[in-house]
Short mmCIF file of C-alpha atoms and ligand atoms in Angstrom, two decimals:
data_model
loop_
_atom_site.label_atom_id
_atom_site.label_comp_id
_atom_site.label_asym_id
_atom_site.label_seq_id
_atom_site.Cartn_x
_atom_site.Cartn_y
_atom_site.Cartn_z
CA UNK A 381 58.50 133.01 25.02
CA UNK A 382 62.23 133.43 25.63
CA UNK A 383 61.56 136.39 27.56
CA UNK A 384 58.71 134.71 30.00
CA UNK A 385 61.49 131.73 30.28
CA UNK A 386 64.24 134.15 31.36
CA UNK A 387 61.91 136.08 33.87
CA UNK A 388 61.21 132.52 35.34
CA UNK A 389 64.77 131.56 36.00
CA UNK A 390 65.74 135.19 37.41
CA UNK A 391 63.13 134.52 40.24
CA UNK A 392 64.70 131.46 41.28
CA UNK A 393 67.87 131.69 43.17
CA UNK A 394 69.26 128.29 42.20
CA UNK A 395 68.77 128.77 39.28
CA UNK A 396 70.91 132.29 38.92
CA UNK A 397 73.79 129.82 41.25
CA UNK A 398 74.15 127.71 38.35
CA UNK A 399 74.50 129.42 35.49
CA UNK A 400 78.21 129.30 33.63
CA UNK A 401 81.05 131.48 33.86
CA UNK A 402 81.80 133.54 31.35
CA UNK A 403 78.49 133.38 29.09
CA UNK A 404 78.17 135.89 26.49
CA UNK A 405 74.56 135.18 26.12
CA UNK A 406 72.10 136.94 27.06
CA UNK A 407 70.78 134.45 29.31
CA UNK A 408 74.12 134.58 31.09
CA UNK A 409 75.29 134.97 33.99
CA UNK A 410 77.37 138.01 32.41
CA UNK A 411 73.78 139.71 32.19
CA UNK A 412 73.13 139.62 35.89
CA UNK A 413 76.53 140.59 36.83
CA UNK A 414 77.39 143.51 34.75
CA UNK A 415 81.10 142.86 34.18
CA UNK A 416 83.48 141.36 32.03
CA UNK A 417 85.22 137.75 32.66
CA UNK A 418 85.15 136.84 35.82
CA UNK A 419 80.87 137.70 35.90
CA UNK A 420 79.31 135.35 37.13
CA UNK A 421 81.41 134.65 40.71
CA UNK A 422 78.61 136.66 42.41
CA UNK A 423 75.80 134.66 41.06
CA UNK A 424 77.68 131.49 41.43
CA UNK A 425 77.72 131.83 45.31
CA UNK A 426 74.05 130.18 45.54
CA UNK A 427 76.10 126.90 44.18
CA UNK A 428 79.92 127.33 44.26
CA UNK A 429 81.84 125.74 47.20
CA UNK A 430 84.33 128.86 46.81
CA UNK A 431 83.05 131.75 44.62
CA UNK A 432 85.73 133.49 42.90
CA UNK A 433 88.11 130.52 43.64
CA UNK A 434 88.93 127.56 41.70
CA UNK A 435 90.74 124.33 41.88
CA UNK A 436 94.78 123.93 41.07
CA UNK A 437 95.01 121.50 38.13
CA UNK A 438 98.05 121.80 37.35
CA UNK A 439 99.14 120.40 41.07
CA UNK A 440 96.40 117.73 40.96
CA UNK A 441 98.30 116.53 37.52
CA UNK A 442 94.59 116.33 35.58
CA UNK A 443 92.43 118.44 34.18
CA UNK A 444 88.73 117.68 33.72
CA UNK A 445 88.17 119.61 30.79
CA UNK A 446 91.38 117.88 28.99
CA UNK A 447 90.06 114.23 30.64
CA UNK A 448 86.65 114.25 29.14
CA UNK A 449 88.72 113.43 25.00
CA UNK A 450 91.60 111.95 27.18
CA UNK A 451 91.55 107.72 25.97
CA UNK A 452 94.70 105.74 26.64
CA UNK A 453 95.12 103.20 23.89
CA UNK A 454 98.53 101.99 25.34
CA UNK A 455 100.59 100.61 22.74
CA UNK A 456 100.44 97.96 20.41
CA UNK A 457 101.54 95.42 18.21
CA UNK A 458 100.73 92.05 16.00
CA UNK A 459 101.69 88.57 17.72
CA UNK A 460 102.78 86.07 15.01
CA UNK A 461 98.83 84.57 14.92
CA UNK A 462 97.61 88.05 13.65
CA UNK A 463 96.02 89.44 16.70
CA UNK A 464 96.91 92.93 18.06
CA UNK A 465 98.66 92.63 21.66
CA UNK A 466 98.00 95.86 23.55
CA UNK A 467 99.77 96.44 26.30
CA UNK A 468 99.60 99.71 29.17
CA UNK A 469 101.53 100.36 32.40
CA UNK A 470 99.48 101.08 35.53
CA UNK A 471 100.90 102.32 38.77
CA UNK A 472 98.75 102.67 41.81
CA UNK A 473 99.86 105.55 43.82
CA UNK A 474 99.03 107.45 47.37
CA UNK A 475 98.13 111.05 45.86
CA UNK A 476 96.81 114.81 47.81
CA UNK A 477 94.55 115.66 45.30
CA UNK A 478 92.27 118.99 45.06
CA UNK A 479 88.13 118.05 44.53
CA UNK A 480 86.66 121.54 45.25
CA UNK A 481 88.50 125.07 45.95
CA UNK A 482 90.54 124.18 49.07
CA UNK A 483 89.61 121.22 49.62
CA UNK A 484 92.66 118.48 49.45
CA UNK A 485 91.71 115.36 49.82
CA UNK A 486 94.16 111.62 50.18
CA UNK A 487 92.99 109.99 47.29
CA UNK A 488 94.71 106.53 45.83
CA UNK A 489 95.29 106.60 42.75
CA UNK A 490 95.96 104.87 39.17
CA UNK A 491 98.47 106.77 37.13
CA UNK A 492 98.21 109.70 39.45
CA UNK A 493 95.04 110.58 38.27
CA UNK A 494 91.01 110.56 39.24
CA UNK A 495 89.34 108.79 37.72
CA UNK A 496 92.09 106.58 36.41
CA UNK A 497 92.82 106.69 32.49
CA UNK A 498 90.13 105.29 30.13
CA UNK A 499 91.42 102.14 28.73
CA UNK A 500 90.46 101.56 25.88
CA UNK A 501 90.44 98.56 23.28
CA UNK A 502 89.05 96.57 20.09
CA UNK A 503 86.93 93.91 20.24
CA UNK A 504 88.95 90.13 20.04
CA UNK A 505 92.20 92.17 20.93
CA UNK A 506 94.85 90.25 23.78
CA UNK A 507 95.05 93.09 26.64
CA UNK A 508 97.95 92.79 28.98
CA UNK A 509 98.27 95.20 31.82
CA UNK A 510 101.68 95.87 33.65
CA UNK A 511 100.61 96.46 37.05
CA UNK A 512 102.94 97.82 40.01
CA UNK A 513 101.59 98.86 43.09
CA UNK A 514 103.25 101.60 44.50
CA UNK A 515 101.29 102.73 47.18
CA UNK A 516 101.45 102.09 51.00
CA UNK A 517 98.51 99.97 50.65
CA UNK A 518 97.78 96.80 49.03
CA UNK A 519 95.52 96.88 45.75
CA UNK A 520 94.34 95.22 42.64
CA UNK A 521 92.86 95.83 39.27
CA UNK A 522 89.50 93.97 38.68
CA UNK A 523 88.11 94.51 35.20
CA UNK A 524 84.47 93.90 34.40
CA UNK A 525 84.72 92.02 31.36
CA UNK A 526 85.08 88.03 30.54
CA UNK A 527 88.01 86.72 31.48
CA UNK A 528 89.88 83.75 33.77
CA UNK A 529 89.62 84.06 37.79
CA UNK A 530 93.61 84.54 37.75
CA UNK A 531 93.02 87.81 35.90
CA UNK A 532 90.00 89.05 38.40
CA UNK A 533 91.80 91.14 40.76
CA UNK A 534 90.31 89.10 43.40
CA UNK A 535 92.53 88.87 46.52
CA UNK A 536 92.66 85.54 47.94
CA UNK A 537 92.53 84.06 44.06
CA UNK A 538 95.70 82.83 42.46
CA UNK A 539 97.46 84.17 45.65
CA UNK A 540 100.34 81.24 45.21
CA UNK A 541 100.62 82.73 41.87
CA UNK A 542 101.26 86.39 42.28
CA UNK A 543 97.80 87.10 41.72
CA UNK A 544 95.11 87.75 44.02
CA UNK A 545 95.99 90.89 46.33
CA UNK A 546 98.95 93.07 45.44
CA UNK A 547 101.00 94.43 48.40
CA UNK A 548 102.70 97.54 48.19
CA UNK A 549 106.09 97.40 46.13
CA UNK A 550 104.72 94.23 43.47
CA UNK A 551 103.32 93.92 40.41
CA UNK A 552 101.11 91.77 38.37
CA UNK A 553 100.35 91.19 34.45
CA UNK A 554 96.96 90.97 33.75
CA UNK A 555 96.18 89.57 30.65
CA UNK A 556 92.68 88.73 28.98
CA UNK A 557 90.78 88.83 25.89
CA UNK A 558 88.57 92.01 25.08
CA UNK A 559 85.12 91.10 25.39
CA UNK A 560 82.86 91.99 25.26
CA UNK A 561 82.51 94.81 23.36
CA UNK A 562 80.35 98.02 25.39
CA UNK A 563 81.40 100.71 28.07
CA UNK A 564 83.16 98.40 31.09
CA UNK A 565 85.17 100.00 34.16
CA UNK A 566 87.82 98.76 36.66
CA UNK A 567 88.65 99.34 39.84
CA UNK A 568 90.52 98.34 42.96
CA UNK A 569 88.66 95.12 44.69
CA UNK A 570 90.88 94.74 48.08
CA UNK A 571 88.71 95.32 51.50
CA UNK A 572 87.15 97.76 52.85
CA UNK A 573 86.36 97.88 48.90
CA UNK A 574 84.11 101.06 49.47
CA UNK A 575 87.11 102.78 50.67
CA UNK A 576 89.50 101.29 48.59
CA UNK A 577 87.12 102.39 45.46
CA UNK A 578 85.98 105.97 46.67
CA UNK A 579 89.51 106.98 47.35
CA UNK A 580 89.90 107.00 43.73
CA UNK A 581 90.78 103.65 42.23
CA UNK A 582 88.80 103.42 39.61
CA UNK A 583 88.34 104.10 35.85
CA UNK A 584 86.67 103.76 32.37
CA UNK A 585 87.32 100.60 30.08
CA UNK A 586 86.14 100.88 26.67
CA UNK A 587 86.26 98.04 24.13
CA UNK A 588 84.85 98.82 20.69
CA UNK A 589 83.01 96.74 18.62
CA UNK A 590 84.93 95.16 15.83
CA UNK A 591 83.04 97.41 12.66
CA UNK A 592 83.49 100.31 15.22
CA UNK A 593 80.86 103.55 16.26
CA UNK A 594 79.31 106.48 13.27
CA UNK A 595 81.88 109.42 13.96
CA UNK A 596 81.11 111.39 16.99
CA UNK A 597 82.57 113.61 19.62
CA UNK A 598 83.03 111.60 22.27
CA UNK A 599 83.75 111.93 25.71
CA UNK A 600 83.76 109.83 29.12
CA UNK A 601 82.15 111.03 32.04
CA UNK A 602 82.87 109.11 35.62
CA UNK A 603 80.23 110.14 38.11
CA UNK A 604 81.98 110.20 41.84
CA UNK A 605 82.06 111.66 44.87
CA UNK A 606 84.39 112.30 47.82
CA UNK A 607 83.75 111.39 51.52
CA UNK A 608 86.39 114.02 52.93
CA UNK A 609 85.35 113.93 56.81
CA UNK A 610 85.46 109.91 56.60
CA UNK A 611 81.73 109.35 57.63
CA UNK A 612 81.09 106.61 55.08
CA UNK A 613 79.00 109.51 53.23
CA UNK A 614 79.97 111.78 50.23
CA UNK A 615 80.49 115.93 50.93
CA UNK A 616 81.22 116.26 47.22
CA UNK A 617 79.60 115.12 44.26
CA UNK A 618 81.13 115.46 40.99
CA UNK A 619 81.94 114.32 37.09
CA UNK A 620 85.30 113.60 37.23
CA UNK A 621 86.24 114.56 39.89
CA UNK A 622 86.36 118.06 40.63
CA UNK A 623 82.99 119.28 41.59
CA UNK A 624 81.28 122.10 39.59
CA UNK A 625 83.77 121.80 37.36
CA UNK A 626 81.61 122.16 34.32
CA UNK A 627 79.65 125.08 35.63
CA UNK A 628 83.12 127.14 35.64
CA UNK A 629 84.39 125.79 32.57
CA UNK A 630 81.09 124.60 30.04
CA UNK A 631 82.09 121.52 27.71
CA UNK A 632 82.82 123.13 24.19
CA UNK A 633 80.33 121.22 21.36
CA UNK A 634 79.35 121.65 18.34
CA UNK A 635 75.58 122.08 17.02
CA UNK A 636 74.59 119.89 15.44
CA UNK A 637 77.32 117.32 15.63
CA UNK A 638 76.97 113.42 17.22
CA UNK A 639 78.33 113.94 20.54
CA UNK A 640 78.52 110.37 22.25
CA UNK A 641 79.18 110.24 26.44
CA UNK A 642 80.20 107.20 27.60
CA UNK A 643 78.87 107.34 31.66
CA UNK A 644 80.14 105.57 34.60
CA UNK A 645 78.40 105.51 37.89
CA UNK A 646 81.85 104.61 40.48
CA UNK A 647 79.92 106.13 43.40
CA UNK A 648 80.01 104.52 46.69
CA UNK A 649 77.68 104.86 49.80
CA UNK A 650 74.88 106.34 48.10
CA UNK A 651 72.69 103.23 46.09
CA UNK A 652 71.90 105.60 42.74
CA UNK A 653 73.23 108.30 40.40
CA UNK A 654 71.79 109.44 37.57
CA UNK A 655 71.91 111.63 34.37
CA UNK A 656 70.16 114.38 33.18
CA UNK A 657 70.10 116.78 30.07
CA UNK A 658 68.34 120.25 29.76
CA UNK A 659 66.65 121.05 26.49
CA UNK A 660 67.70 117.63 24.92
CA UNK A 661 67.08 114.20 24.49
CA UNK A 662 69.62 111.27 23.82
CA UNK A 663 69.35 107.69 22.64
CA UNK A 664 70.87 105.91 25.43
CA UNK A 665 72.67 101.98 25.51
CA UNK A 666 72.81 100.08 28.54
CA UNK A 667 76.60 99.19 28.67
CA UNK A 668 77.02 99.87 25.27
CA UNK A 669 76.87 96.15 24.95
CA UNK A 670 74.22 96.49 21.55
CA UNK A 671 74.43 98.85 18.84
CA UNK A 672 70.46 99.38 19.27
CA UNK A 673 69.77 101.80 22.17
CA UNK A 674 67.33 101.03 24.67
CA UNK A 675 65.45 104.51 25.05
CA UNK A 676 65.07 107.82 23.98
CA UNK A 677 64.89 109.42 27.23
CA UNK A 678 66.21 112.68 28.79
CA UNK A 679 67.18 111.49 32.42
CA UNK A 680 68.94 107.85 33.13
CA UNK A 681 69.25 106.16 36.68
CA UNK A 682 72.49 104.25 37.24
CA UNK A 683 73.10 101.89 40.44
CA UNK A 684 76.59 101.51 41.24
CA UNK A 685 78.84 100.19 38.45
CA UNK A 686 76.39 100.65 35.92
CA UNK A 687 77.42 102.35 32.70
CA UNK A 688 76.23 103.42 29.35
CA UNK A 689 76.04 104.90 26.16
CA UNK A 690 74.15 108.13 25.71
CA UNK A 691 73.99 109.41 21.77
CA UNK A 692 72.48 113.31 21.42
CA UNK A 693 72.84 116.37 19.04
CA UNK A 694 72.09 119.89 20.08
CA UNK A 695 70.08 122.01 17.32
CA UNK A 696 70.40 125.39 18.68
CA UNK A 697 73.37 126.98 20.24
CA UNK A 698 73.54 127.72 23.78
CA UNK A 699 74.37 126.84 27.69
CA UNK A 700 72.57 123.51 28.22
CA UNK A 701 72.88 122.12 31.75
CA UNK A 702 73.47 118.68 32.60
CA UNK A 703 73.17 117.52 36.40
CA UNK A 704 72.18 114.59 38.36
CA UNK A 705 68.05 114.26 38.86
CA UNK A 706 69.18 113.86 42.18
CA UNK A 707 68.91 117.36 43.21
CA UNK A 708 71.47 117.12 46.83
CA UNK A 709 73.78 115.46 44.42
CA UNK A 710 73.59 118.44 41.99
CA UNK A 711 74.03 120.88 44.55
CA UNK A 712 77.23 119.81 46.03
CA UNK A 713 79.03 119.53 42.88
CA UNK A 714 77.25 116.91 40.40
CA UNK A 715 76.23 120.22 37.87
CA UNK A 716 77.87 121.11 34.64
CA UNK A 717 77.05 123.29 31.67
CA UNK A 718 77.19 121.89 27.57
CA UNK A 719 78.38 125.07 25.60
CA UNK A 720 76.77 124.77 22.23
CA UNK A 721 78.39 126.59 19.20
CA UNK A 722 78.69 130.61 20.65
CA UNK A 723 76.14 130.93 23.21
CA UNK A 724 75.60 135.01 22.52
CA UNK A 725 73.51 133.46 18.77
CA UNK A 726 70.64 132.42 21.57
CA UNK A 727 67.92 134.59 20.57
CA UNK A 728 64.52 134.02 19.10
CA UNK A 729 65.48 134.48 15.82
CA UNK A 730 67.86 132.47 15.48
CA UNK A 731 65.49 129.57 17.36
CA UNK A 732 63.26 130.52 15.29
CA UNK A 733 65.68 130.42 11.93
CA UNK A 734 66.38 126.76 12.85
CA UNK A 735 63.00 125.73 13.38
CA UNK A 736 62.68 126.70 9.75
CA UNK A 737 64.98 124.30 8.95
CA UNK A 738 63.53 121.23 10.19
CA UNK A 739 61.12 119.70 7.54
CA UNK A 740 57.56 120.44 9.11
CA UNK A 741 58.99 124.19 10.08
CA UNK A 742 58.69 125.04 6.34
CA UNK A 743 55.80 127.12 5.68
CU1 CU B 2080 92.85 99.20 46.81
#
């Protein structure tokens, strides 16, 4: 069976484009390329922008590997009444960032990075955010969450009181309750808003629910895109940022551990995103706004600004793609690769070893 499933995906050359660097399985794309590394440049050229080439990191300031675990719980401390104040310091700056190999693009940004850092809180907590703007352009934070129209990063709102639209050189405290609990995001809300979000300002905003999530590995992914000619429509698509960055470098998980994604959809000019998983299945919560998910499903469609929760385990160790249904999307950068446990233990027997395992496999 895993023989007729690996004759099928050698015949398709899309296929062969997308399969991970560096794989030491047998299904890799080490196997087709015959040497050490660097294999799988050749096959990669089907899919890569720049085969053989990858993006700086260290000059963009982020890495997308390292900003998947990356949460920002700013700092805090206990106000007389007993509640924790947390408190973080934003900066919104102009930034020449790198989305594919070679390809520099102007992005605005919050903290110098894209997507911004994932804020992230307790239920019933105070939140203040120490906002300067130091960008040429104005901006503002608006948070989806509950909270008074002074703290909406609206422009025109609360403009005689420092609020509303930030102009380059000020700042603004924002400062709000966390609710409610679920995955939330924020992002710039000045006009031309599409440009002023797809440049980059943007990012995650977790609050937790007050008795907390079971253990997991968790990680956030931001699905976004890059219009880098300026035509009001998106050249690259990507998770966080750097397109086919998870084809080159596969997210490390363990087998049969909780892994828990929290997914943002912050793409602009193109109406839907969505998520899908090879050779899995995950419980999935709409915003993450009720412990009970919604659907066991393999594939979730997201409009823009629509989040949620997706809970999955992987039994058997392997390269498991993940990539959005939309298949343009995929192919200019929206692709990535789940590394389960080592990769090179894919074979039938040890399929069939943990099939054994599970309780009707026992015969
Ligand atoms: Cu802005």
């Amino acid at each position: 069976m895993l023989g007729g499933a690996l004759a099928a995906g050698a015949s398709l050359p899309i296929v062969q484009g997308l399969l991970p660097r560096e794989s030491g399985g047998p299904t890799g794309a080490s196997a087709m390329s015959g040497h050490g590394s660097h294999a799988g440049h050749e096959a990669f050229a089907h899919a890569g922008f720049a085969p053989g080439r990858s993006v700086n990191h260290r000059a963009n300031g982020f890495n997308p590997t390292e900003l998947l675990r990356d949460f920002d719980y700013g700092k805090t401390r206990r106000l007389a009444s007993g509640r924790v104040l947390r408190e973080w310091e934003i900066v919104a700056q102009d930034k020449e960032i790198e989305v594919a190999p070679g390809v520099k693009y102007e992005a605005w940004t919050y903290n110098g990075r894209v997507p911004g850092p994932t804020l992230r809180a307790r239920e019933g907590e105070k939140l203040r955010l120490n906002f300067l703007n130091a960008s040429e352009h104005p901006h503002t934070m608006h948070f989806h969450g509950i909270h008074p129209a002074l703290m909406d990063g609206m422009p025109g709102i609360g403009e005689n009181r420092g609020a509303g639209q930030i102009g380059p050189g000020e700042e603004f405290t924002y400062e709000f309750d966390a609710e409610p609990f679920g995955l939330h995001l924020y992002h710039c809300h000045v006009s031309p808003l599409a440009s002023h979000i797809s440049r980059g300002l943007y990012g995650a905003f977790i609050i937790d629910p007050k008795k907390g999530r079971p253990d997991a590995d968790e990680m956030v992914m931001v699905m976004n895109g890059f219009d880098t000619n300026f035509d009001l429509g998106n050249e690259i698509y990507a998770v966080n940022t750097v397109g086919f960055h998870y084809v080159n470098e596969p997210i490390q998980v363990s087998r049969d551990e909780l892994l828990r994604v929290y997914l943002v959809n912050v793409l602009e000019y193109d109406p839907l995103n969505s998520f899908h998983v090879h050779a899995n299945f995950f419980q999935y919560y709409p915003t993450g706004t009720s412990l009970d998910p919604s659907e066991y499903t393999d594939t979730v469609i997201q409009g823009q600004g629509q989040r949620g929760i997706l809970e999955m385990k992987f039994p058997f160790d392997g390269d498991y793609m993940f990539h959005a249904h939309v298949s343009e999307f995929a192919e200019l950068g929206w692709s990535g690769f789940f590394r389960v446990g080592n990769p090179s233990r894919l074979t039938a027997a040890a399929a069939s070893a943990a099939y054994c395992d599970l309780p009707w496999g026992k015969t």
